[in-house]
GROMACS .gro file of C-alpha atoms in nm:
model
  215
    1MET     CA    1  -3.595  -4.063  -3.771
    2THR     CA    2  -3.786  -3.843  -4.010
    3THR     CA    3  -4.084  -3.627  -3.925
    4GLU     CA    4  -4.278  -3.439  -4.190
    5LEU     CA    5  -4.287  -3.082  -4.061
    6PHE     CA    6  -4.514  -2.945  -4.328
    7ASP     CA    7  -4.878  -2.983  -4.427
    8VAL     CA    8  -4.950  -3.350  -4.499
    9SER     CA    9  -5.173  -3.274  -4.796
   10LEU     CA   10  -4.906  -3.053  -4.955
   11ASN     CA   11  -4.645  -3.323  -4.903
   12ARG     CA   12  -4.879  -3.576  -5.061
   13TYR     CA   13  -4.946  -3.342  -5.355
   14ALA     CA   14  -4.571  -3.287  -5.405
   15GLU     CA   15  -4.518  -3.664  -5.413
   16GLN     CA   16  -4.804  -3.714  -5.658
   17MET     CA   17  -4.665  -3.446  -5.891
   18SER     CA   18  -4.313  -3.593  -5.877
   19SER     CA   19  -4.197  -3.888  -6.085
   20ASP     CA   20  -4.317  -4.234  -5.990
   21GLN     CA   21  -4.101  -4.463  -5.779
   22LEU     CA   22  -3.894  -4.724  -5.951
   23PRO     CA   23  -4.060  -5.063  -5.887
   24VAL     CA   24  -3.761  -5.189  -5.686
   25LEU     CA   25  -3.781  -4.884  -5.460
   26ALA     CA   26  -4.155  -4.928  -5.408
   27ALA     CA   27  -4.095  -5.293  -5.311
   28LEU     CA   28  -3.816  -5.195  -5.071
   29GLU     CA   29  -4.033  -4.929  -4.910
   30ARG     CA   30  -4.317  -5.179  -4.860
   31GLU     CA   31  -4.088  -5.439  -4.705
   32THR     CA   32  -3.924  -5.181  -4.481
   33HIS     CA   33  -4.263  -5.072  -4.345
   34MET     CA   34  -4.361  -5.435  -4.291
   35ARG     CA   35  -4.044  -5.552  -4.120
   36HIS     CA   36  -3.892  -5.255  -3.936
   37THR     CA   37  -4.043  -5.062  -3.648
   38GLN     CA   38  -3.851  -4.743  -3.735
   39SER     CA   39  -3.960  -4.747  -4.098
   40VAL     CA   40  -4.024  -4.371  -4.083
   41MET     CA   41  -3.646  -4.339  -4.131
   42ILE     CA   42  -3.669  -4.450  -4.495
   43SER     CA   43  -3.619  -4.167  -4.745
   44GLY     CA   44  -3.940  -4.224  -4.941
   45ASN     CA   45  -4.031  -4.107  -5.289
   46LEU     CA   46  -4.013  -3.727  -5.255
   47GLN     CA   47  -3.670  -3.723  -5.095
   48GLY     CA   48  -3.564  -4.013  -5.313
   49GLN     CA   49  -3.651  -3.821  -5.629
   50LEU     CA   50  -3.439  -3.531  -5.507
   51LEU     CA   51  -3.143  -3.763  -5.447
   52GLN     CA   52  -3.186  -3.919  -5.790
   53LEU     CA   53  -3.206  -3.576  -5.953
   54ILE     CA   54  -2.885  -3.458  -5.786
   55SER     CA   55  -2.711  -3.779  -5.884
   56HIS     CA   56  -2.820  -3.752  -6.248
   57LEU     CA   57  -2.713  -3.386  -6.262
   58CYS     CA   58  -2.371  -3.452  -6.106
   59ARG     CA   59  -2.296  -3.781  -6.286
   60PRO     CA   60  -2.070  -3.887  -5.996
   61ARG     CA   61  -1.789  -4.139  -6.019
   62ARG     CA   62  -1.759  -4.187  -5.644
   63VAL     CA   63  -2.042  -4.148  -5.392
   64LEU     CA   64  -2.027  -4.197  -5.015
   65GLU     CA   65  -2.337  -4.257  -4.806
   66ILE     CA   66  -2.305  -4.246  -4.427
   67GLY     CA   67  -2.612  -4.422  -4.288
   68THR     CA   68  -2.760  -4.691  -4.515
   69TYR     CA   69  -3.068  -4.798  -4.316
   70THR     CA   70  -3.240  -5.043  -4.557
   71GLY     CA   71  -3.074  -4.910  -4.872
   72TYR     CA   72  -3.341  -4.688  -5.030
   73SER     CA   73  -3.130  -4.374  -5.054
   74ALA     CA   74  -2.827  -4.571  -5.175
   75LEU     CA   75  -3.030  -4.706  -5.467
   76CYS     CA   76  -3.149  -4.353  -5.545
   77LEU     CA   77  -2.800  -4.201  -5.536
   78ALA     CA   78  -2.662  -4.482  -5.753
   79GLN     CA   79  -2.895  -4.395  -6.041
   80GLY     CA   80  -2.669  -4.127  -6.188
   81LEU     CA   81  -2.334  -4.302  -6.146
   82THR     CA   82  -2.094  -4.296  -6.438
   83GLU     CA   83  -2.023  -4.625  -6.616
   84ASP     CA   84  -1.724  -4.686  -6.390
   85GLY     CA   85  -1.891  -4.526  -6.088
   86VAL     CA   86  -1.917  -4.684  -5.742
   87LEU     CA   87  -2.119  -4.592  -5.433
   88HIS     CA   88  -1.987  -4.683  -5.088
   89THR     CA   89  -2.250  -4.700  -4.815
   90VAL     CA   90  -2.179  -4.737  -4.442
   91GLU     CA   91  -2.424  -4.872  -4.182
   92MET     CA   92  -2.367  -4.938  -3.813
   93ASP     CA   93  -2.647  -5.196  -3.777
   94ASP     CA   94  -2.536  -5.519  -3.944
   95GLU     CA   95  -2.886  -5.664  -3.895
   96LYS     CA   96  -2.983  -5.451  -4.197
   97CYS     CA   97  -2.737  -5.645  -4.415
   98GLU     CA   98  -2.992  -5.896  -4.546
   99ILE     CA   99  -3.247  -5.647  -4.676
  100VAL     CA  100  -2.981  -5.410  -4.809
  101GLU     CA  101  -2.802  -5.680  -5.007
  102LYS     CA  102  -3.134  -5.827  -5.128
  103TYR     CA  103  -3.247  -5.504  -5.291
  104ILE     CA  104  -2.905  -5.414  -5.428
  105ALA     CA  105  -2.922  -5.748  -5.612
  106GLU     CA  106  -3.282  -5.694  -5.725
  107ALA     CA  107  -3.183  -5.354  -5.864
  108GLY     CA  108  -2.890  -5.510  -6.052
  109MET     CA  109  -2.648  -5.288  -5.861
  110GLU     CA  110  -2.411  -5.554  -5.718
  111GLY     CA  111  -2.115  -5.408  -5.904
  112LYS     CA  112  -2.208  -5.047  -5.833
  113ILE     CA  113  -2.279  -5.040  -5.458
  114VAL     CA  114  -2.027  -5.148  -5.194
  115THR     CA  115  -2.164  -5.201  -4.842
  116HIS     CA  116  -1.969  -5.150  -4.521
  117PHE     CA  117  -2.107  -5.245  -4.179
  118GLY     CA  118  -1.947  -5.096  -3.870
  119ASP     CA  119  -1.845  -4.763  -3.718
  120ALA     CA  120  -1.857  -4.496  -3.988
  121ARG     CA  121  -1.616  -4.276  -3.794
  122GLN     CA  122  -1.348  -4.538  -3.857
  123ILE     CA  123  -1.458  -4.673  -4.195
  124VAL     CA  124  -1.477  -4.328  -4.359
  125ARG     CA  125  -1.122  -4.256  -4.248
  126GLU     CA  126  -1.003  -4.576  -4.416
  127LEU     CA  127  -1.169  -4.515  -4.754
  128ASP     CA  128  -0.909  -4.363  -4.985
  129GLU     CA  129  -1.133  -4.198  -5.243
  130SER     CA  130  -1.211  -3.858  -5.389
  131TRP     CA  131  -1.585  -3.807  -5.340
  132ASP     CA  132  -1.821  -3.639  -5.586
  133ILE     CA  133  -2.131  -3.675  -5.366
  134VAL     CA  134  -2.157  -3.747  -4.993
  135PHE     CA  135  -2.490  -3.814  -4.821
  136ILE     CA  136  -2.491  -3.784  -4.441
  137ASP     CA  137  -2.784  -3.948  -4.262
  138ALA     CA  138  -2.641  -4.116  -3.952
  139ASP     CA  139  -2.592  -4.036  -3.582
  140LYS     CA  140  -2.659  -3.666  -3.541
  141PRO     CA  141  -2.380  -3.577  -3.291
  142SER     CA  142  -2.123  -3.698  -3.548
  143TYR     CA  143  -2.243  -3.487  -3.844
  144GLY     CA  144  -1.972  -3.226  -3.789
  145LEU     CA  145  -1.705  -3.496  -3.772
  146TYR     CA  146  -1.830  -3.665  -4.090
  147PHE     CA  147  -1.822  -3.329  -4.269
  148ASP     CA  148  -1.464  -3.271  -4.155
  149LEU     CA  149  -1.362  -3.621  -4.268
  150VAL     CA  150  -1.493  -3.579  -4.623
  151ILE     CA  151  -1.462  -3.212  -4.714
  152GLU     CA  152  -1.090  -3.229  -4.798
  153LYS     CA  153  -1.151  -3.543  -5.006
  154MET     CA  154  -1.383  -3.352  -5.239
  155LYS     CA  155  -1.285  -3.141  -5.535
  156SER     CA  156  -1.443  -2.809  -5.620
  157GLY     CA  157  -1.808  -2.860  -5.716
  158GLY     CA  158  -1.850  -3.170  -5.501
  159VAL     CA  159  -2.184  -3.199  -5.324
  160ILE     CA  160  -2.265  -3.296  -4.965
  161ILE     CA  161  -2.627  -3.368  -4.875
  162ALA     CA  162  -2.722  -3.368  -4.507
  163ASP     CA  163  -3.056  -3.505  -4.385
  164ASN     CA  164  -3.262  -3.416  -4.075
  165VAL     CA  165  -3.113  -3.069  -4.044
  166LEU     CA  166  -3.435  -2.931  -3.892
  167PHE     CA  167  -3.473  -3.227  -3.655
  168GLU     CA  168  -3.851  -3.220  -3.604
  169GLY     CA  169  -3.833  -2.839  -3.580
  170LYS     CA  170  -3.657  -2.868  -3.245
  171VAL     CA  171  -3.354  -2.674  -3.372
  172LEU     CA  172  -3.570  -2.367  -3.298
  173LEU     CA  173  -3.600  -2.448  -2.928
  174PRO     CA  174  -3.401  -2.244  -2.674
  175GLU     CA  175  -3.065  -2.411  -2.616
  176GLU     CA  176  -3.155  -2.512  -2.261
  177LYS     CA  177  -3.454  -2.708  -2.393
  178GLN     CA  178  -3.272  -2.887  -2.672
  179GLY     CA  179  -3.177  -3.255  -2.646
  180LYS     CA  180  -2.841  -3.380  -2.773
  181ASN     CA  181  -2.961  -3.450  -3.128
  182GLU     CA  182  -3.130  -3.119  -3.201
  183LYS     CA  183  -2.843  -2.935  -3.032
  184ALA     CA  184  -2.598  -3.125  -3.253
  185MET     CA  185  -2.796  -3.040  -3.565
  186HIS     CA  186  -2.814  -2.671  -3.476
  187LEU     CA  187  -2.437  -2.664  -3.420
  188PHE     CA  188  -2.385  -2.846  -3.752
  189ASN     CA  189  -2.604  -2.594  -3.934
  190GLN     CA  190  -2.406  -2.309  -3.779
  191LYS     CA  191  -2.081  -2.482  -3.874
  192LEU     CA  192  -2.186  -2.491  -4.239
  193LYS     CA  193  -2.303  -2.131  -4.232
  194ASN     CA  194  -1.963  -2.016  -4.106
  195ASP     CA  195  -1.747  -2.234  -4.336
  196ASP     CA  196  -1.616  -2.030  -4.630
  197ARG     CA  197  -1.522  -2.346  -4.821
  198VAL     CA  198  -1.886  -2.421  -4.902
  199ALA     CA  199  -2.216  -2.274  -5.018
  200GLN     CA  200  -2.538  -2.436  -4.909
  201VAL     CA  201  -2.917  -2.421  -4.923
  202MET     CA  202  -3.149  -2.570  -4.662
  203LEU     CA  203  -3.458  -2.721  -4.820
  204PRO     CA  204  -3.784  -2.768  -4.624
  205ILE     CA  205  -3.838  -3.126  -4.744
  206ARG     CA  206  -3.955  -3.379  -4.482
  207ASP     CA  207  -3.724  -3.322  -4.184
  208GLY     CA  208  -3.503  -3.071  -4.363
  209ILE     CA  209  -3.224  -3.136  -4.615
  210SER     CA  210  -2.917  -2.920  -4.672
  211VAL     CA  211  -2.748  -2.936  -5.012
  212ILE     CA  212  -2.388  -2.817  -4.981
  213ARG     CA  213  -2.145  -2.740  -5.264
  214LYS     CA  214  -1.771  -2.723  -5.212
  215LEU     CA  215  -1.638  -2.401  -5.360
   0.00000   0.00000   0.00000
């Protein structure tokens, strides 16, 4: 789920003034919109360019993505990997396997991206890695848990990126009017704000993105 909270024309202008999509990403976005009813969940070019920029700046050796969907954000985050770098991506819905693996191959990333299908709460626990970048874009009530699972596996300067932190703007609703997802996101945002192990900035891009640095 991703809702653009800000003026459509300004979002369009920001996309036009950002770098062009890689051809493989444009093809993946087209196929996702054609084949999947919840295609609004795909990151898209503006968010994708941000993910690529962070990846190129960090030059990560190990990246974890929690919530693959059709693989767009994984391909973006893999762009800045070191020569020996690997990205692990975890998706609950194994019906996405075909399209994910197809575009990993088309991007020539078979040796750089490792896919896992199943319950991220279990899979993340089993991955024995030290993460440079973690991207969280999965079930909203588990964001706090995912953060807790990865934060101690990151060295100082590691980056966590969390999507949908504004959740359609509903994080501003009174607590009694919030559904489980927006309530979970508000609690997650508060959790970050009160955690002295990290510094973070919330960016008003699409549905809200927080970029978090481990101190």
